XYZ file of C-alpha atoms in Angstrom:
699
model
C 41.490 85.726 150.276
C 39.758 87.809 152.946
C 39.629 84.816 155.311
C 43.298 84.059 154.594
C 44.358 87.587 155.579
C 42.264 87.423 158.751
C 43.944 84.127 159.691
C 47.383 85.558 159.000
C 46.701 88.617 161.162
C 45.560 86.311 163.978
C 48.781 84.329 163.708
C 50.752 87.591 163.856
C 49.382 88.442 167.265
C 50.435 85.113 168.778
C 54.095 85.043 167.788
C 56.959 86.302 169.909
C 59.324 89.258 169.617
C 62.953 89.240 168.587
C 65.995 89.322 170.847
C 69.756 89.454 170.496
C 71.533 86.689 168.593
C 75.199 87.145 169.538
C 77.070 84.711 171.754
C 80.271 85.147 173.717
C 82.061 82.941 171.196
C 80.872 85.051 168.257
C 81.851 88.261 170.037
C 85.302 86.870 170.765
C 85.822 86.550 167.018
C 84.652 90.126 166.484
C 86.997 91.404 169.226
C 90.071 89.142 169.060
C 93.193 89.126 171.244
C 94.543 91.146 172.989
C 90.903 91.931 173.821
C 88.942 89.547 176.028
C 85.143 89.341 175.975
C 83.891 88.652 179.482
C 80.763 86.850 180.650
C 77.416 88.385 179.842
C 76.174 90.703 182.575
C 73.610 89.056 184.854
C 71.313 92.102 184.962
C 71.872 93.819 181.620
C 72.385 92.158 178.200
C 75.915 93.501 177.727
C 79.363 91.907 177.603
C 82.373 93.626 179.176
C 85.494 93.859 177.037
C 88.874 93.674 178.778
C 92.449 94.141 177.662
C 95.309 92.294 179.265
C 98.162 94.651 180.225
C 101.058 92.762 181.784
C 99.639 91.495 185.085
C 96.550 93.744 185.114
C 93.261 93.489 183.247
C 91.823 96.802 182.066
C 88.130 97.361 181.263
C 88.014 98.650 177.686
C 84.255 98.997 177.361
C 80.981 97.180 176.818
C 79.535 95.514 173.736
C 75.826 94.911 173.173
C 73.123 94.461 170.563
C 70.793 97.392 170.031
C 67.758 95.122 169.671
C 68.081 94.103 173.329
C 67.321 97.704 174.315
C 65.474 99.308 171.425
C 63.167 97.511 169.015
C 62.413 100.456 166.768
C 61.118 99.068 163.446
C 62.928 100.117 160.312
C 61.307 101.304 157.122
C 60.364 97.737 156.161
C 58.796 97.069 159.568
C 61.626 94.955 161.018
C 64.065 96.501 163.514
C 67.675 97.187 162.649
C 70.045 95.293 164.924
C 73.411 96.933 165.559
C 76.474 95.605 167.342
C 77.729 98.495 169.480
C 80.869 98.828 171.576
C 81.396 101.870 173.815
C 84.195 102.701 176.207
C 83.715 103.808 179.852
C 83.620 107.477 178.765
C 80.795 106.919 176.295
C 82.946 106.952 173.142
C 81.965 104.556 170.373
C 84.669 101.931 169.897
C 82.857 100.305 166.996
C 79.408 100.098 165.387
C 78.469 97.276 163.033
C 75.260 96.133 161.367
C 74.153 92.654 162.461
C 70.880 92.532 160.553
C 68.446 94.798 158.767
C 65.622 94.682 156.230
C 65.874 98.201 154.815
C 64.828 97.856 151.143
C 67.116 100.577 149.826
C 70.180 98.845 151.352
C 69.283 95.340 150.225
C 68.875 95.483 146.477
C 68.852 99.253 145.998
C 72.162 100.879 146.807
C 73.379 97.630 148.284
C 74.789 97.281 151.832
C 78.006 99.285 151.415
C 76.458 102.783 151.903
C 74.864 101.476 155.116
C 78.201 100.145 156.369
C 79.856 103.454 155.447
C 77.183 105.349 157.340
C 77.513 103.457 160.645
C 81.317 103.522 160.430
C 81.190 107.304 160.956
C 80.175 106.807 164.598
C 83.525 105.260 165.528
C 85.366 107.706 167.773
C 82.318 109.880 168.415
C 80.896 110.268 171.902
C 77.471 110.133 173.500
C 78.323 113.483 175.065
C 78.457 115.080 171.616
C 75.487 116.408 169.676
C 75.279 114.184 166.595
C 73.171 115.316 163.651
C 72.715 113.862 160.163
C 73.194 115.776 156.956
C 72.979 114.584 153.363
C 76.101 115.445 151.443
C 79.303 114.020 150.057
C 81.379 114.087 153.204
C 83.243 110.864 154.015
C 84.100 111.711 157.615
C 82.301 113.291 160.543
C 82.567 117.067 160.712
C 83.365 118.451 164.151
C 82.171 121.857 165.320
C 82.952 122.101 168.982
C 80.673 119.638 170.719
C 78.475 119.333 167.627
C 79.139 116.599 165.074
C 77.603 116.326 161.628
C 77.753 112.996 159.861
C 76.864 112.221 156.275
C 73.467 110.657 155.625
C 72.437 108.661 152.571
C 70.412 110.259 149.798
C 66.936 108.729 149.354
C 67.352 106.785 152.605
C 66.575 109.584 155.048
C 64.001 107.639 157.047
C 66.266 104.587 157.361
C 69.361 106.458 158.574
C 67.324 108.494 161.071
C 65.882 105.289 162.480
C 69.392 103.816 162.679
C 70.662 106.946 164.429
C 67.791 106.816 166.922
C 68.345 103.102 167.494
C 72.055 103.572 168.132
C 71.786 106.579 170.459
C 68.798 105.278 172.423
C 70.302 101.853 173.054
C 73.729 103.312 173.864
C 72.306 105.830 176.330
C 70.395 103.020 178.029
C 73.667 101.157 178.557
C 75.547 104.317 179.520
C 73.042 105.209 182.213
C 73.204 101.729 183.733
C 76.884 100.885 183.356
C 78.730 104.180 182.910
C 76.845 106.405 185.333
C 75.485 108.784 182.690
C 72.500 110.804 183.885
C 72.187 113.096 180.902
C 71.118 112.671 177.338
C 67.639 113.009 175.946
C 65.763 112.769 172.689
C 66.333 116.050 170.787
C 62.782 115.868 169.461
C 61.288 115.588 172.948
C 62.558 118.964 174.105
C 60.443 122.024 174.857
C 60.487 124.747 172.217
C 59.781 128.484 172.208
C 56.265 129.701 171.448
C 57.106 132.153 168.654
C 53.630 133.680 168.648
C 53.626 134.629 172.353
C 54.664 138.240 172.948
C 54.325 140.060 176.245
C 55.211 143.724 176.478
C 57.508 144.668 179.375
C 59.977 147.400 180.117
C 63.573 146.261 180.710
C 63.096 146.990 184.401
C 60.040 144.740 184.499
C 61.994 141.933 182.860
C 64.470 142.041 185.739
C 61.668 142.099 188.286
C 59.920 139.104 186.705
C 63.145 137.050 186.771
C 63.301 136.885 182.980
C 66.873 138.151 183.260
C 69.146 136.135 185.544
C 71.580 138.061 187.748
C 74.817 136.751 189.282
C 76.931 139.032 191.452
C 80.298 137.817 192.743
C 82.570 139.809 195.015
C 86.287 139.187 195.384
C 85.482 137.524 198.704
C 83.071 135.070 197.014
C 85.729 134.011 194.533
C 88.396 133.677 197.196
C 86.135 131.334 199.127
C 85.815 129.173 195.998
C 89.612 128.707 196.002
C 89.848 128.146 199.765
C 91.772 125.018 200.621
C 93.359 124.773 197.172
C 96.759 125.802 195.828
C 95.007 128.829 194.334
C 94.084 130.308 197.702
C 95.528 133.781 198.318
C 96.972 134.210 194.806
C 94.714 137.176 193.906
C 96.459 140.170 195.426
C 93.989 142.684 193.979
C 91.043 140.752 195.336
C 92.628 140.343 198.748
C 93.196 144.116 198.937
C 89.486 144.805 198.293
C 87.510 141.719 199.376
C 84.150 143.466 199.008
C 84.981 144.791 195.560
C 83.005 143.595 192.573
C 84.614 140.670 190.788
C 81.827 140.277 188.199
C 78.255 141.546 187.931
C 76.623 139.300 185.347
C 73.215 139.402 183.618
C 71.954 136.632 181.325
C 68.802 136.481 179.193
C 67.367 134.243 176.484
C 66.835 136.947 173.886
C 65.571 134.445 171.287
C 62.334 134.333 173.332
C 60.172 137.087 171.780
C 58.839 138.394 175.103
C 62.425 138.894 176.267
C 64.355 139.757 173.123
C 61.840 142.189 171.647
C 61.741 144.093 174.930
C 65.501 144.152 175.576
C 66.567 144.967 171.999
C 65.409 147.690 169.640
C 63.424 146.724 166.521
C 66.267 146.655 163.956
C 68.453 144.649 166.341
C 65.701 142.084 166.885
C 65.258 141.701 163.136
C 69.019 141.363 162.640
C 69.189 138.709 165.354
C 66.345 136.707 163.784
C 68.167 136.814 160.474
C 71.156 135.034 162.025
C 69.202 132.292 163.786
C 68.015 129.074 162.180
C 64.784 127.384 163.223
C 65.168 126.020 166.755
C 68.320 128.041 167.547
C 68.627 129.991 170.784
C 70.347 133.323 171.483
C 71.713 134.220 174.910
C 72.528 137.831 175.804
C 75.240 138.196 178.425
C 76.067 141.562 180.017
C 78.682 142.066 182.702
C 80.624 144.538 184.739
C 83.405 144.320 187.334
C 87.056 143.420 187.037
C 86.505 140.000 185.408
C 85.545 139.902 181.745
C 83.821 137.022 179.948
C 85.767 138.008 176.816
C 89.379 138.791 177.749
C 91.821 140.351 175.310
C 92.773 136.964 173.847
C 89.125 136.134 173.038
C 88.455 135.768 169.295
C 85.131 137.045 168.003
C 82.873 134.317 166.638
C 84.266 131.582 168.895
C 83.090 129.924 172.108
C 83.956 131.610 175.418
C 86.120 129.643 177.815
C 85.204 131.766 180.792
C 81.470 131.085 180.491
C 80.187 127.600 179.688
C 76.767 126.005 179.522
C 75.599 122.527 180.490
C 72.299 120.726 180.763
C 71.752 117.357 182.331
C 75.496 117.015 182.871
C 76.238 117.274 179.145
C 78.082 120.245 177.628
C 76.258 122.565 175.237
C 78.296 124.837 173.061
C 77.667 128.586 172.866
C 79.240 130.541 170.015
C 79.618 134.292 169.709
C 77.356 135.728 166.991
C 79.631 138.791 166.661
C 76.647 141.065 165.993
C 76.415 144.811 166.405
C 73.127 145.219 168.240
C 71.479 147.894 170.351
C 69.433 147.680 173.506
C 65.882 148.996 173.583
C 67.082 152.426 174.755
C 69.497 152.652 171.814
C 72.621 151.720 173.786
C 75.054 149.783 171.556
C 76.107 146.342 172.774
C 79.765 146.877 173.578
C 81.863 143.753 172.848
C 83.943 144.223 176.002
C 80.900 144.160 178.317
C 78.100 142.498 176.300
C 77.843 139.512 173.985
C 75.146 137.518 172.224
C 75.891 133.816 171.997
C 74.119 131.324 169.756
C 73.121 127.776 170.711
C 72.223 125.774 167.611
C 69.058 123.685 167.444
C 70.993 120.425 167.110
C 72.444 120.873 170.588
C 69.181 119.657 172.076
C 68.851 122.527 174.565
C 65.617 121.897 176.484
C 63.828 125.036 177.649
C 61.787 123.031 180.154
C 64.970 122.326 182.124
C 67.268 124.838 183.822
C 70.224 126.134 181.834
C 73.310 125.502 183.974
C 75.995 128.172 183.465
C 79.501 128.177 184.904
C 81.779 131.171 185.276
C 85.229 129.573 184.928
C 88.054 131.255 186.808
C 91.658 130.143 186.775
C 94.680 131.124 188.806
C 98.334 130.366 188.132
C 100.962 129.388 190.676
C 104.583 129.551 189.649
C 106.459 131.362 186.889
C 108.263 129.072 184.436
C 105.785 126.185 184.346
C 102.889 127.586 186.356
C 100.335 125.291 187.910
C 96.795 126.032 186.777
C 94.090 126.002 189.443
C 90.472 126.365 188.363
C 87.170 127.161 190.027
C 83.713 127.143 188.450
C 81.023 129.428 189.845
C 77.608 128.002 188.867
C 74.301 129.743 188.301
C 71.042 128.804 186.614
C 68.592 130.339 184.188
C 65.039 128.972 184.131
C 62.343 129.996 181.666
C 58.697 130.176 182.855
C 56.454 127.486 181.385
C 54.188 129.912 179.549
C 56.933 130.714 177.044
C 57.432 127.210 175.646
C 55.569 124.157 174.392
C 56.315 120.723 175.812
C 55.891 117.891 173.252
C 53.597 114.974 173.912
C 55.134 111.820 175.318
C 54.989 110.052 171.967
C 56.696 112.858 170.037
C 59.619 110.799 168.736
C 62.271 111.751 166.244
C 59.725 111.426 163.456
C 58.279 114.776 164.607
C 61.218 116.645 163.113
C 60.787 114.758 159.831
C 57.143 115.808 159.619
C 58.078 119.417 160.334
C 60.771 119.390 157.679
C 58.348 118.017 155.080
C 55.428 120.337 155.766
C 55.730 122.130 152.380
C 55.623 118.803 150.497
C 52.738 117.578 152.645
C 50.850 120.791 151.938
C 51.226 120.268 148.190
C 50.164 116.633 148.525
C 47.185 117.594 150.680
C 46.021 120.152 148.115
C 46.378 117.579 145.324
C 44.399 114.965 147.254
C 41.616 117.452 147.967
C 41.543 118.341 144.277
C 41.361 114.670 143.287
C 38.580 113.985 145.788
C 36.656 116.963 144.424
C 37.079 115.818 140.832
C 35.944 112.268 141.572
C 33.000 113.554 143.591
C 31.972 115.634 140.559
C 32.390 112.863 138.031
C 29.527 114.194 135.874
C 31.409 117.447 135.291
C 34.778 115.681 135.045
C 33.710 113.283 132.291
C 31.166 115.393 130.399
C 33.844 116.728 128.047
C 36.247 114.099 126.718
C 39.001 116.556 125.797
C 38.875 118.306 129.155
C 38.941 114.959 130.965
C 41.996 113.801 128.997
C 43.904 117.002 129.792
C 43.067 116.762 133.506
C 44.006 113.092 133.693
C 47.339 113.466 131.905
C 48.193 116.492 134.078
C 47.380 114.656 137.302
C 49.272 111.518 136.278
C 52.285 113.684 135.442
C 52.041 115.239 138.918
C 51.785 111.777 140.466
C 54.895 110.547 138.685
C 56.983 113.706 139.012
C 56.055 115.034 142.456
C 54.594 112.155 144.461
C 56.957 109.564 143.007
C 60.315 110.902 141.927
C 60.446 114.023 144.101
C 58.571 113.218 147.327
C 59.232 109.441 147.237
C 55.575 108.626 147.921
C 55.345 105.233 146.216
C 53.173 102.889 148.269
C 54.312 99.296 148.059
C 53.669 95.761 149.217
C 56.624 96.427 151.541
C 54.219 98.549 153.589
C 51.993 95.497 153.986
C 54.817 93.113 154.860
C 56.194 95.662 157.304
C 52.805 95.820 159.017
C 52.536 92.044 159.221
C 56.073 91.582 160.543
C 55.595 94.296 163.165
C 52.387 92.661 164.376
C 54.095 89.296 164.190
C 56.855 90.468 166.524
C 54.542 92.447 168.793
C 56.202 95.746 167.897
C 54.823 99.234 167.584
C 53.706 100.521 164.184
C 55.304 103.900 164.838
C 57.974 103.203 162.202
C 55.452 104.272 159.572
C 55.614 107.784 161.024
C 59.157 108.173 159.728
C 57.718 108.461 156.219
C 55.114 111.275 156.205
C 54.264 110.874 152.513
C 53.450 107.186 152.958
C 51.279 107.843 156.012
C 49.407 110.661 154.265
C 48.758 108.614 151.142
C 47.641 105.608 153.177
C 45.248 107.795 155.167
C 43.659 109.069 151.957
C 43.544 105.615 150.386
C 42.004 104.129 153.538
C 39.147 106.637 153.405
C 38.582 106.241 149.665
C 38.354 102.443 150.038
C 34.840 102.993 151.375
C 33.825 105.360 148.582
C 35.598 104.342 145.392
C 37.476 101.144 146.256
C 41.080 100.257 145.424
C 41.151 102.053 142.081
C 41.654 105.568 143.452
C 45.251 104.763 144.278
C 45.955 102.376 141.415
C 44.376 104.622 138.816
C 45.431 108.071 140.008
C 48.076 108.015 142.771
C 50.501 105.178 141.935
C 53.684 106.695 140.435
C 54.685 103.510 138.629
C 51.142 103.087 137.344
C 51.249 106.680 136.103
C 54.560 105.976 134.348
C 53.050 102.980 132.578
C 49.954 104.854 131.478
C 51.915 107.825 130.174
C 54.176 105.467 128.221
C 51.115 103.670 126.845
C 49.563 106.957 125.718
C 52.819 107.959 124.037
C 52.993 104.557 122.330
C 49.543 105.095 120.836
C 50.533 108.524 119.553
C 53.529 106.847 117.912
C 51.204 104.152 116.519
C 52.896 101.304 118.379
C 50.822 98.122 117.774
C 48.601 97.313 120.768
C 48.123 93.713 121.929
C 44.785 92.851 123.539
C 44.768 89.408 125.138
C 41.795 87.111 124.725
C 39.374 87.390 127.651
C 39.921 83.852 129.081
C 43.714 84.287 128.979
C 43.443 87.782 130.474
C 41.330 86.432 133.342
C 43.822 83.633 134.091
C 46.812 85.975 134.032
C 45.102 88.351 136.476
C 45.178 85.591 139.096
C 48.984 85.634 139.154
C 49.159 88.781 141.244
C 46.997 87.168 143.956
C 49.302 84.145 144.072
C 52.294 86.476 144.376
C 50.577 88.369 147.193
C 49.868 85.140 149.063
C 53.492 84.013 148.688
C 54.828 87.340 149.966
C 52.431 87.443 152.933
C 53.271 83.889 153.957
C 56.995 84.554 153.652
C 56.665 87.701 155.773
C 55.133 85.630 158.532
C 57.082 82.406 158.350
C 60.226 83.016 156.284
C 61.062 86.737 156.533
C 64.542 86.249 155.089
C 63.163 85.475 151.642
C 60.589 88.281 151.780
C 63.241 90.827 150.828
C 63.812 88.930 147.592
C 60.161 88.234 146.835
C 59.119 91.886 147.074
C 61.520 92.632 144.233
C 58.720 91.495 141.930
C 57.739 95.147 142.312
C 59.884 97.454 140.177
C 58.890 100.449 142.301
C 62.205 100.731 144.116
C 64.152 100.696 140.870
C 61.921 102.918 138.745
C 60.616 105.371 141.356
C 62.718 105.366 144.541
C 66.117 105.097 142.842
C 65.045 106.523 139.453
C 66.704 103.606 137.601
C 70.078 104.173 139.318
C 70.682 100.568 140.302
C 72.495 97.405 139.241
C 71.697 96.388 135.674
C 69.486 93.292 136.276
C 66.980 95.382 138.218
C 67.095 98.197 135.687
C 66.556 95.761 132.805
C 63.584 94.235 134.642
C 61.967 97.599 135.406
C 62.568 99.003 131.928
C 61.205 95.794 130.443
C 57.957 96.189 132.368
C 57.650 99.819 131.311
C 58.183 98.853 127.666
C 55.692 96.003 128.009
C 53.051 98.569 128.937
C 53.585 100.176 125.530
C 52.214 96.980 123.909
C 49.942 95.484 126.602
C 48.167 98.226 128.504
C 49.597 98.523 132.070
C 50.906 94.967 131.894
C 52.469 94.901 135.377
C 49.492 96.477 137.167
C 47.006 94.042 135.672
C 48.901 90.776 135.982
C 51.854 90.952 138.378
C 51.380 93.661 141.010
C 51.005 92.044 144.474
C 50.313 95.425 146.031
C 47.434 95.967 143.621
C 46.132 92.536 144.574
C 46.242 93.505 148.232
C 44.367 96.727 147.494
C 41.798 94.750 145.506
C 41.145 92.594 148.579
C 40.854 95.677 150.796
C 38.726 97.296 148.090
C 35.892 95.008 149.143
C 35.210 97.696 151.754
C 33.673 99.821 148.983
C 30.085 100.593 149.936
C 28.526 100.925 146.485
C 28.988 100.398 142.774
C 29.354 104.049 141.961
C 30.165 104.068 138.228
C 26.938 104.736 136.278
C 25.513 102.054 133.964
C 22.509 101.854 131.676
C 19.966 99.102 131.230
C 21.376 98.661 127.739
C 24.949 98.108 128.973
C 25.797 94.558 127.982
C 22.383 93.951 126.495
C 22.828 94.741 123.724
C 25.571 97.426 123.903
C 29.176 96.213 124.198
C 30.923 99.524 123.413
C 32.443 100.094 126.870
C 33.509 96.458 127.231
C 35.401 96.536 123.939
C 37.040 99.897 124.732
C 38.029 99.090 128.332
C 41.803 98.757 128.222
C 41.793 96.922 131.546
C 39.211 94.408 130.290
C 37.350 95.016 133.544
C 33.816 95.067 132.098
C 31.963 91.780 131.808
C 29.881 90.672 128.873
C 26.681 91.492 130.805
C 27.878 95.099 131.198
C 28.732 94.868 134.900
C 32.033 96.368 136.040
C 34.538 94.126 137.793
C 35.578 96.587 140.492
C 38.423 94.321 141.644
C 40.115 94.890 138.280
C 38.866 98.434 137.570
C 41.526 101.166 137.690
C 39.118 104.096 137.674
C 40.386 105.466 134.382
C 36.745 106.536 133.832
C 36.927 106.093 130.075
C 33.621 104.196 130.281
C 32.050 107.132 132.112
C 33.238 109.483 129.372
C 31.565 107.193 126.851
C 28.447 107.038 129.030
C 28.042 110.838 128.853
C 29.023 111.170 125.176
C 26.448 111.872 122.486
C 28.885 110.562 119.881
C 30.301 107.435 121.578
C 27.514 105.885 123.671
C 25.375 103.724 121.364
C 22.192 103.893 123.525
C 22.546 107.687 123.717
C 23.013 107.955 119.974
C 20.001 105.745 119.359
C 17.797 107.544 121.863
C 18.892 110.946 120.533
C 17.850 109.900 117.032
C 14.441 108.919 118.395
C 14.209 112.153 120.383
C 13.743 110.336 123.690
C 15.065 110.922 127.207
C 17.917 108.573 128.021
C 17.280 106.508 131.183
C 19.934 105.639 133.739
C 19.680 102.283 135.449
C 19.488 102.701 139.220
C 21.868 100.759 141.420
C 19.924 98.128 143.328
C 20.447 97.260 146.973
C 21.776 93.895 145.941
C 24.647 95.557 144.115
C 25.936 97.277 147.254
C 29.246 95.914 148.491
């Protein structure tokens, strides 16, 4: 089996990557008359879409496949391929799914939730800030330039990858064909260093350019309207050309070294209470005859007279409507001072200048006046010492890891506890009652927290995803969209060398924990237990290796059937979807759980392809670490008869490929009332020897 896997991995590295599959004929069916799909672009894999209007032909937009621009692997390791159509202004005309291998949308929820999800992009624009929320909303929710679309419960990683695939590929086309220069990954932006605090007086802040100043006289504004229909319409300004039109000060008060020096303590605390993680607050103070908030301004809304852009894309500012005080105790007067909030989802990048515009309009005429506008620009730049710039490979998965830090902390503590318990096996197994309590408690944690809550069920899908990614020459970064999976794999990879495959299968597999807890309950209820004869048990255990081989080969040479073959695992049904699935899958999963009540951990022992894969990798184990005596097997057969996994041979040796590290044999080994050699030696008053592990037994 080890040679087979090595050969398969070698084949993976020699096979090519995927590309788009659509043809002009197929696209013409997707976009029928009066639309016309033009010839594929010679330089970029896009097709123009035209519409015939009388004697003219109008460019409607461009259609393309996301996989031609972004090959970001999905949760199963294969990239999602989307058919995307955008108009010349960057608005999505349509988004459709061409192909995907996301497990939860194949036989879990089915494809409809995926289709519903991508349909929400229709009518949205690349110039908007699109974020994903999990809720019950059926349509996108607009909030100025920010749009929130509904995600899919228990498919967070998949929909984030789809969102990243769509936006990244669309921006690539927009930059080449539509002239877009803006747009960037919201998880690649610089962020405030919350721990950095410099003490300055307000005067020093001005001197260090931490507060931006813009001063416009009436003459400056008049020059902005020169040569337009608005020239000479400001009588008051013309009468006093050197008079102050606006004297404007702007500061990023969400930066501690600025905000905590400009505002008094209670005001700073109040401001922090109104900001979410990653939000920014901008303090604007002004004087002169022009006000940022005229009489018609409504508190809590976005100002029309002051706007913010970055990279050519608009970023919304919204009035916080807070009563704050400056450091000297001066109240922030709403007619001369305002604090505006920029939400985290806007993607404001502190490493780039903030581009502000003071918008001034003049009216010409009385009944239907003509509106003439001028925008007076200025910039605010934050010194580098106040922010962190992410590494070049800090993709959208970074935000997922940050959002799951509490869960990862709990998992990390549990893994450290487990490692400590297994390292102190003498203490762990010395008292049978204590061991049983600890094991049941940990298995309950594995099922409840790791499985049902944190969705940390490792699966053969992880293996097929790895093989398919290597097969197509793609990055393995898709694993990073699932922090729990990565963390568990890291722990399992280390423990392979110490304890072999059984650490995961015996302690950390949620479905395995479910089976064992059901089996323990069945024994309490006196459900008859069926123990298969040893030759039959040995033959049945080979099935899982055959299933693993079939799945691996399909992943490499027939990936379309892999999605069906991996359904041999009931993990998706029982753990990921908590039995909320179509009835055939629920019946199958429940049947396996019930089978474990009669035949101990039936699925794990005979059918689990993932367990078979771990058994192969478990060959990395460096020693046979479970203690044995010289009498084990000759003549004592106590442990062999009591091993529910039937993983102890007649000669007393443990078959580590089939051992699940339940440690019941170790409990017996240390028991004065269960271990026959111990009982015999105790009666004779002798010291009980422990057989040393020979060099030949090392893995």
